[in-house]
mmCIF file of C-alpha atoms in Angstrom:
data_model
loop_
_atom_site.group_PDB
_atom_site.id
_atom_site.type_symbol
_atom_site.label_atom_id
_atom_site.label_comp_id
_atom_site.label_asym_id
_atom_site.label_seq_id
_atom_site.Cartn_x
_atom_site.Cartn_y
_atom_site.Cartn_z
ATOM 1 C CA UNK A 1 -31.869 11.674 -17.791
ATOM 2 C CA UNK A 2 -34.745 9.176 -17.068
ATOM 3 C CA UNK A 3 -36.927 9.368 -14.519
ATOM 4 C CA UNK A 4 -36.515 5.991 -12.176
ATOM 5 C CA UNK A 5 -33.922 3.833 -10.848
ATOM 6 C CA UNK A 6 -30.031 3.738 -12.178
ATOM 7 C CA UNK A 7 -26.897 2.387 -11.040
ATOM 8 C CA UNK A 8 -23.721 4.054 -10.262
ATOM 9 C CA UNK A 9 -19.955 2.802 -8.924
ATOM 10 C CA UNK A 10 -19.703 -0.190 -10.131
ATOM 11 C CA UNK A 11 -16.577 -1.995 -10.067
ATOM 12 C CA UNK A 12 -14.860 -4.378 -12.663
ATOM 13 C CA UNK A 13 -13.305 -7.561 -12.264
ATOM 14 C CA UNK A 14 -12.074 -9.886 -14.959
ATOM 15 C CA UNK A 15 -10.934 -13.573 -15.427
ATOM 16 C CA UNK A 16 -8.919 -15.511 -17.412
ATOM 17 C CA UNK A 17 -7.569 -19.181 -17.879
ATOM 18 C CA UNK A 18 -4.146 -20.705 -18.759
ATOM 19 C CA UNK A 19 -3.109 -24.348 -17.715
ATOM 20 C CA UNK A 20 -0.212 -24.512 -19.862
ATOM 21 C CA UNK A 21 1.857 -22.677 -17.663
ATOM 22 C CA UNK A 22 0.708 -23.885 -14.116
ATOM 23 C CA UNK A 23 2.404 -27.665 -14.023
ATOM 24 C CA UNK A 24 6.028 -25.827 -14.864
ATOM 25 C CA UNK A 25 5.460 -22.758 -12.456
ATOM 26 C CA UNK A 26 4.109 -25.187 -9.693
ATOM 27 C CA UNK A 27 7.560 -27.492 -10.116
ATOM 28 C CA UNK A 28 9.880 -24.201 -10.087
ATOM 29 C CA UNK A 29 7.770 -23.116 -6.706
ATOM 30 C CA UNK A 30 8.115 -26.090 -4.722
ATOM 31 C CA UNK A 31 11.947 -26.077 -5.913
ATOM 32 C CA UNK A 32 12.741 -22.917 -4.222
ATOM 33 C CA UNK A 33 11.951 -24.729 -0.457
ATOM 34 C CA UNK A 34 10.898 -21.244 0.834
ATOM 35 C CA UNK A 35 9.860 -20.945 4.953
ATOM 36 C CA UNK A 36 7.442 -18.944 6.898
ATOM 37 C CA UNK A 37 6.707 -15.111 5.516
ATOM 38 C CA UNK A 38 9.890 -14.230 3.343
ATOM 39 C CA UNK A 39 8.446 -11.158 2.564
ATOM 40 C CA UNK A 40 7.968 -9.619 6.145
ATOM 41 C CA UNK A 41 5.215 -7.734 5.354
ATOM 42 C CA UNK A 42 1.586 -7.969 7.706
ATOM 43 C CA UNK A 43 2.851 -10.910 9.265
ATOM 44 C CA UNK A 44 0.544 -11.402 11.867
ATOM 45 C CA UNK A 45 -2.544 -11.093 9.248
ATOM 46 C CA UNK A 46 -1.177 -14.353 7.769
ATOM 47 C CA UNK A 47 -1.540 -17.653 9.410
ATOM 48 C CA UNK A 48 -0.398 -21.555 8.484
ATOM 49 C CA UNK A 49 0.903 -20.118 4.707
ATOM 50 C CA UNK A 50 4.416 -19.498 3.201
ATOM 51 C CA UNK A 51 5.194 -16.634 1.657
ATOM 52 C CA UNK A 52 7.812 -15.775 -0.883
ATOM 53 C CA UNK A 53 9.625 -12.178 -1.057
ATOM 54 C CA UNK A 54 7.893 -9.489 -3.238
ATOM 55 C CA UNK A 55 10.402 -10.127 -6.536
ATOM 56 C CA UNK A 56 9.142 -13.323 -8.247
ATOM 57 C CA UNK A 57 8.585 -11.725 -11.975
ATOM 58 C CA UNK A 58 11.872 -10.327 -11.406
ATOM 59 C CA UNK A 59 13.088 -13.925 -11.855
ATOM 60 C CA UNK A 60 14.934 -14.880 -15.102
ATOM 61 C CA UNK A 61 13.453 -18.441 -15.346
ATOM 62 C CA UNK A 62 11.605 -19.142 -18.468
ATOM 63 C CA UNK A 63 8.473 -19.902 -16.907
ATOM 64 C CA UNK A 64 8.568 -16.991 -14.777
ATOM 65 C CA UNK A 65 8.995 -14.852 -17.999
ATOM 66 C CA UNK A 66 6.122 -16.363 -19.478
ATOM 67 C CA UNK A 67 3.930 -16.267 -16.474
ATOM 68 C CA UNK A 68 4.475 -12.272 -16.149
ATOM 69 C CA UNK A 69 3.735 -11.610 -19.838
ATOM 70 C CA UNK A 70 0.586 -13.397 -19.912
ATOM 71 C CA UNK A 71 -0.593 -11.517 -17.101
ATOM 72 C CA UNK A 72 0.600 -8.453 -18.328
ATOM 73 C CA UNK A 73 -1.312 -9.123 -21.637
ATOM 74 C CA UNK A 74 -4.642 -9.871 -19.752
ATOM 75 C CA UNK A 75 -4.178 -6.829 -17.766
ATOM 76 C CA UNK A 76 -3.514 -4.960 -21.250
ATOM 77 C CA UNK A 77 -6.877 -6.648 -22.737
ATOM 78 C CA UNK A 78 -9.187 -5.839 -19.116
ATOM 79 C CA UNK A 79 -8.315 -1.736 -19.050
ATOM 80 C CA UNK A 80 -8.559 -1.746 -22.772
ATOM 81 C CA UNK A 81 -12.418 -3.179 -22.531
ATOM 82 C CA UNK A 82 -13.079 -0.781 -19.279
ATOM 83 C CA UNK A 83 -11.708 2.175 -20.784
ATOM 84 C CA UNK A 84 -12.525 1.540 -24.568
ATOM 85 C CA UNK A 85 -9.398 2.135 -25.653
ATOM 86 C CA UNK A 86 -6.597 0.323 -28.016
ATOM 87 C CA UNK A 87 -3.601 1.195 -26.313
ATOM 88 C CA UNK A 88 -0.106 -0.982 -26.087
ATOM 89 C CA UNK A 89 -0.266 0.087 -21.870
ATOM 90 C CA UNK A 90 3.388 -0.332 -20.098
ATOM 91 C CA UNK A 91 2.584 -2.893 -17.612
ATOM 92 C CA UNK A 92 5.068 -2.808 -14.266
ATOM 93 C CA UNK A 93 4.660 -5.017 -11.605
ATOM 94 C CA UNK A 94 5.691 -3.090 -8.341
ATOM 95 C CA UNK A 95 5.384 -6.297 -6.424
ATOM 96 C CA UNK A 96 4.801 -10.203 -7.178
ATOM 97 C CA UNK A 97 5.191 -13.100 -4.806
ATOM 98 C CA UNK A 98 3.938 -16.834 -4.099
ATOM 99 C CA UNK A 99 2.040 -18.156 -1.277
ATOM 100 C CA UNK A 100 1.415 -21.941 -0.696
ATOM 101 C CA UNK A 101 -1.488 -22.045 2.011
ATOM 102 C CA UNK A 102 -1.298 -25.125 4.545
ATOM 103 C CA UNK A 103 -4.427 -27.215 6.043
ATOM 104 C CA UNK A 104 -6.258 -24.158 7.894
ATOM 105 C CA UNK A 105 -4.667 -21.341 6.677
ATOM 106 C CA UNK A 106 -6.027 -18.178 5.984
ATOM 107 C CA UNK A 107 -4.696 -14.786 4.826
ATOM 108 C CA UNK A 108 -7.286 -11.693 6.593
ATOM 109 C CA UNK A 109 -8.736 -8.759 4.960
ATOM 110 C CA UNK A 110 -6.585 -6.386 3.477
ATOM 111 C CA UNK A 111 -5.935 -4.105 0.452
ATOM 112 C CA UNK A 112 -3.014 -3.889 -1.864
ATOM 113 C CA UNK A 113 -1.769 0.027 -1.715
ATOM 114 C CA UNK A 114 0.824 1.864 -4.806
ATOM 115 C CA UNK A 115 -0.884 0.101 -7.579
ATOM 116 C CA UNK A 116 -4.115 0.339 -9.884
ATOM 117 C CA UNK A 117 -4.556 -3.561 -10.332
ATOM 118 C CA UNK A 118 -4.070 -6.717 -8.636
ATOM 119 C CA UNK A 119 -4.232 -10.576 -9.150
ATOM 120 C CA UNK A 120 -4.328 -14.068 -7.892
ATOM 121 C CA UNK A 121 -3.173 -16.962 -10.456
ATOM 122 C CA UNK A 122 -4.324 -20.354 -9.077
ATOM 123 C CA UNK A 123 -1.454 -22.878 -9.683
ATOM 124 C CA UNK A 124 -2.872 -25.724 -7.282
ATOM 125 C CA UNK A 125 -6.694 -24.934 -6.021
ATOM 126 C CA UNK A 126 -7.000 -28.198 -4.018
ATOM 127 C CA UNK A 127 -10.307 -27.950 -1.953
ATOM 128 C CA UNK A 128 -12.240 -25.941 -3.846
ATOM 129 C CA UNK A 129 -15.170 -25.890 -0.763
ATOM 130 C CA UNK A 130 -12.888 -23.836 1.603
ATOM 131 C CA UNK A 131 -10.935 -21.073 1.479
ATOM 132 C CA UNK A 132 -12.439 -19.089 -1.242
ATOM 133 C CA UNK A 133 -10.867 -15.493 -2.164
ATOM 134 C CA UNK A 134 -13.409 -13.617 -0.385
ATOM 135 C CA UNK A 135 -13.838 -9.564 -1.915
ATOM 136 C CA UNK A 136 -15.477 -6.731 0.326
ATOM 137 C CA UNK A 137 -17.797 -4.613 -1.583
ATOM 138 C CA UNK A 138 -16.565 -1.298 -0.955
ATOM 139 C CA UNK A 139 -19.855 0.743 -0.536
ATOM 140 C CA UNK A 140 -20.384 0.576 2.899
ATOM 141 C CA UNK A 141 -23.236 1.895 5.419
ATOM 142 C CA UNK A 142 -23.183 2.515 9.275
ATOM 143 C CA UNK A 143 -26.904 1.755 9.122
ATOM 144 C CA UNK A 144 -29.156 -0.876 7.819
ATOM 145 C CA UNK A 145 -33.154 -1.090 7.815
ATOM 146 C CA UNK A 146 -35.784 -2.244 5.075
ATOM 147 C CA UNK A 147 -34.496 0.244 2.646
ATOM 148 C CA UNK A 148 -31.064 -0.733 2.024
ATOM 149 C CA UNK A 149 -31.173 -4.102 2.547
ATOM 150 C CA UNK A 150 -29.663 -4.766 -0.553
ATOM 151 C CA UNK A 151 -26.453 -4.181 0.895
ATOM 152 C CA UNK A 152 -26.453 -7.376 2.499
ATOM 153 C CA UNK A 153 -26.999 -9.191 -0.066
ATOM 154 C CA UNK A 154 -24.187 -7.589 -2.435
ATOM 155 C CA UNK A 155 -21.512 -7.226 0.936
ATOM 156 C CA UNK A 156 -18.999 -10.014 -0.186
ATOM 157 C CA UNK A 157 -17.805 -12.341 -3.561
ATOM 158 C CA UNK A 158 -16.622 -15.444 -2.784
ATOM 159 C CA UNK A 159 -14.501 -16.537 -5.343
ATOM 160 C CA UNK A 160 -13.631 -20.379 -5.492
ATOM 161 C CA UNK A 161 -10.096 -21.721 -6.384
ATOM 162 C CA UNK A 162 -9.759 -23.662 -9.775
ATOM 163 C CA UNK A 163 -6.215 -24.675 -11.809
ATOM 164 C CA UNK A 164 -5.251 -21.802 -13.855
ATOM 165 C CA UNK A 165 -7.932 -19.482 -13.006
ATOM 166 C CA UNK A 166 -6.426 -15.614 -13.125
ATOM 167 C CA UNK A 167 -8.969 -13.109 -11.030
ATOM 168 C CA UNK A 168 -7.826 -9.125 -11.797
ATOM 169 C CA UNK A 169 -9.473 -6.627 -9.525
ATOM 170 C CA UNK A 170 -8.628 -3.059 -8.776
ATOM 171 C CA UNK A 171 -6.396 -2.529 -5.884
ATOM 172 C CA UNK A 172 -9.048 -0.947 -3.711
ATOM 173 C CA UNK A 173 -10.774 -3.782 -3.235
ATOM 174 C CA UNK A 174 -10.789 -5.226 0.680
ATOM 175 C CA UNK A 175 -10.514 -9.205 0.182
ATOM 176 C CA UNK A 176 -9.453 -12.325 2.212
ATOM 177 C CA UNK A 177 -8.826 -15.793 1.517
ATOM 178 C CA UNK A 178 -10.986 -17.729 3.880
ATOM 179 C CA UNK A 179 -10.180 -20.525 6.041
ATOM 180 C CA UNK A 180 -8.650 -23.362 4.172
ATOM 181 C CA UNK A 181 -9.308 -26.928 4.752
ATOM 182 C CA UNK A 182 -8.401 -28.949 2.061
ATOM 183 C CA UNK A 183 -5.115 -31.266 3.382
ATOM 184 C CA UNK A 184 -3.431 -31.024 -0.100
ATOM 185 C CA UNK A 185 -1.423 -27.545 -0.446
ATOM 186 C CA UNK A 186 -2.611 -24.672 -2.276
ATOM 187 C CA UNK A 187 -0.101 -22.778 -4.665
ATOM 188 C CA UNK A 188 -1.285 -19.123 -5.586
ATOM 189 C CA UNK A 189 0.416 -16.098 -7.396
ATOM 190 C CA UNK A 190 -0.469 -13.168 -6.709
ATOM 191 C CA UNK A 191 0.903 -9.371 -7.575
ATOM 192 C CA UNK A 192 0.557 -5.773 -7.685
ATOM 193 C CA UNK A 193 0.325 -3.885 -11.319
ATOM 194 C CA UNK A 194 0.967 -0.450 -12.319
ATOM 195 C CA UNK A 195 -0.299 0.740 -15.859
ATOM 196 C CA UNK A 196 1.370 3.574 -17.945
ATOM 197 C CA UNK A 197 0.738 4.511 -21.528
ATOM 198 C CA UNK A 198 3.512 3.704 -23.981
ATOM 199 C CA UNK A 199 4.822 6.989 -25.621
ATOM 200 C CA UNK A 200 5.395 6.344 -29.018
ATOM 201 C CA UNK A 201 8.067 8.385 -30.865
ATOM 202 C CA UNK A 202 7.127 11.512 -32.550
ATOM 203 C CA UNK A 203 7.225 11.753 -36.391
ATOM 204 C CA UNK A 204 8.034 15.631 -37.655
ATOM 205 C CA UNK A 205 7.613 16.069 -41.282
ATOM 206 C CA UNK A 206 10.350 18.764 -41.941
ATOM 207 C CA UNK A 207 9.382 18.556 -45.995
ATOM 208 C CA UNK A 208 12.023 18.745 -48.156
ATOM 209 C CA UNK A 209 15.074 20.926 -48.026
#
């Protein structure tokens, strides 16, 4: 190895774009006339948004179908470039939901647990100067002086919202959406992704009898 300075642990992110599918998916949303937190889950961590249950890509509506798929491809495409590998991965999402955020919402820090990736899908950013998707780095230090500064300067992402931006990250990753001010509504996606390899069937050349 060199001699001098290297770095380690770094973690990948990836984004992608699709506004075909965001005018359809917002229409079907706003259709389903959901109230408060149907999910149930870290209610009090959520405040001014609505929140659908867990089971969205379970849905059989066509643009639900396609909405799923794409993701699943770019999920296929980002842990084929990290790992360097061609592989058809089995893509199941454990969980998947909607959340439209009101004028000063916010959703507080958490992390998504029983999964290896997870993803917002912006269907309606609105204000893109407030409530930013906000990610934690996840080296953190119970002391600071001159010669770690540097972790103030790398401590958060903020993320802004734009119409049919997809953000994967891995599930570790501590994030937020910030307070929102815009007075228009803002329609996310978001969902929780498991990745298995796709056995392929075994060929046994018996020769010939």
């Amino acid at each position: 190895m060199e001699q001098g300075v290297h770095a380690y642990f770094q973690t990948p992110m990836a984004y992608y774009y699709n506004t075909d599918l965001i005018d359809d998916l917002k229409s079907y949303i706003l259709s389903l006339e959901t109230k408060g937190i149907d999910s149930n889950v870290s209610v009090n961590i959520k405040h001014n948004l609505v929140e659908s249950n867990f089971g969205l890509f379970l849905d059989d509506t066509k643009v639900i179908k396609d909405t799923a798929n794409w993701i699943g491809r770019s999920i296929r495409k980002t842990v084929n470039a990290i790992q360097q590998e061609d592989i058809g991965y089995n893509i199941q999402f454990n969980e998947s939901w909607y959340h439209i955020t009101k004028t000063n919402g916010m959703h507080e820090p958490h992390i998504h647990p029983s999964c290896s990736w997870c993803g917002v899908f912006y269907i309606q950013s609105g204000d893109k100067d407030s409530g930013h998707t906000v990610f934690n780095n996840p080296i953190t230090s119970t002391y600071i002086d001159r010669g770690n500064l540097f972790l103030n300067n790398i401590s958060t992402l903020r993320v802004p919202a734009e119409d049919g931006k997809l953000i994967l990250f891995p599930s570790y990753l501590s994030h937020y959406q910030s307070l929102y001010k815009g007075t228009d509504d803002r329609i996310v996606v978001a969902f929780n992704a498991s990745v298995g390899k796709i056995e392929r069937p075994k060929i046994n050349n018996l020769g010939d009898n």
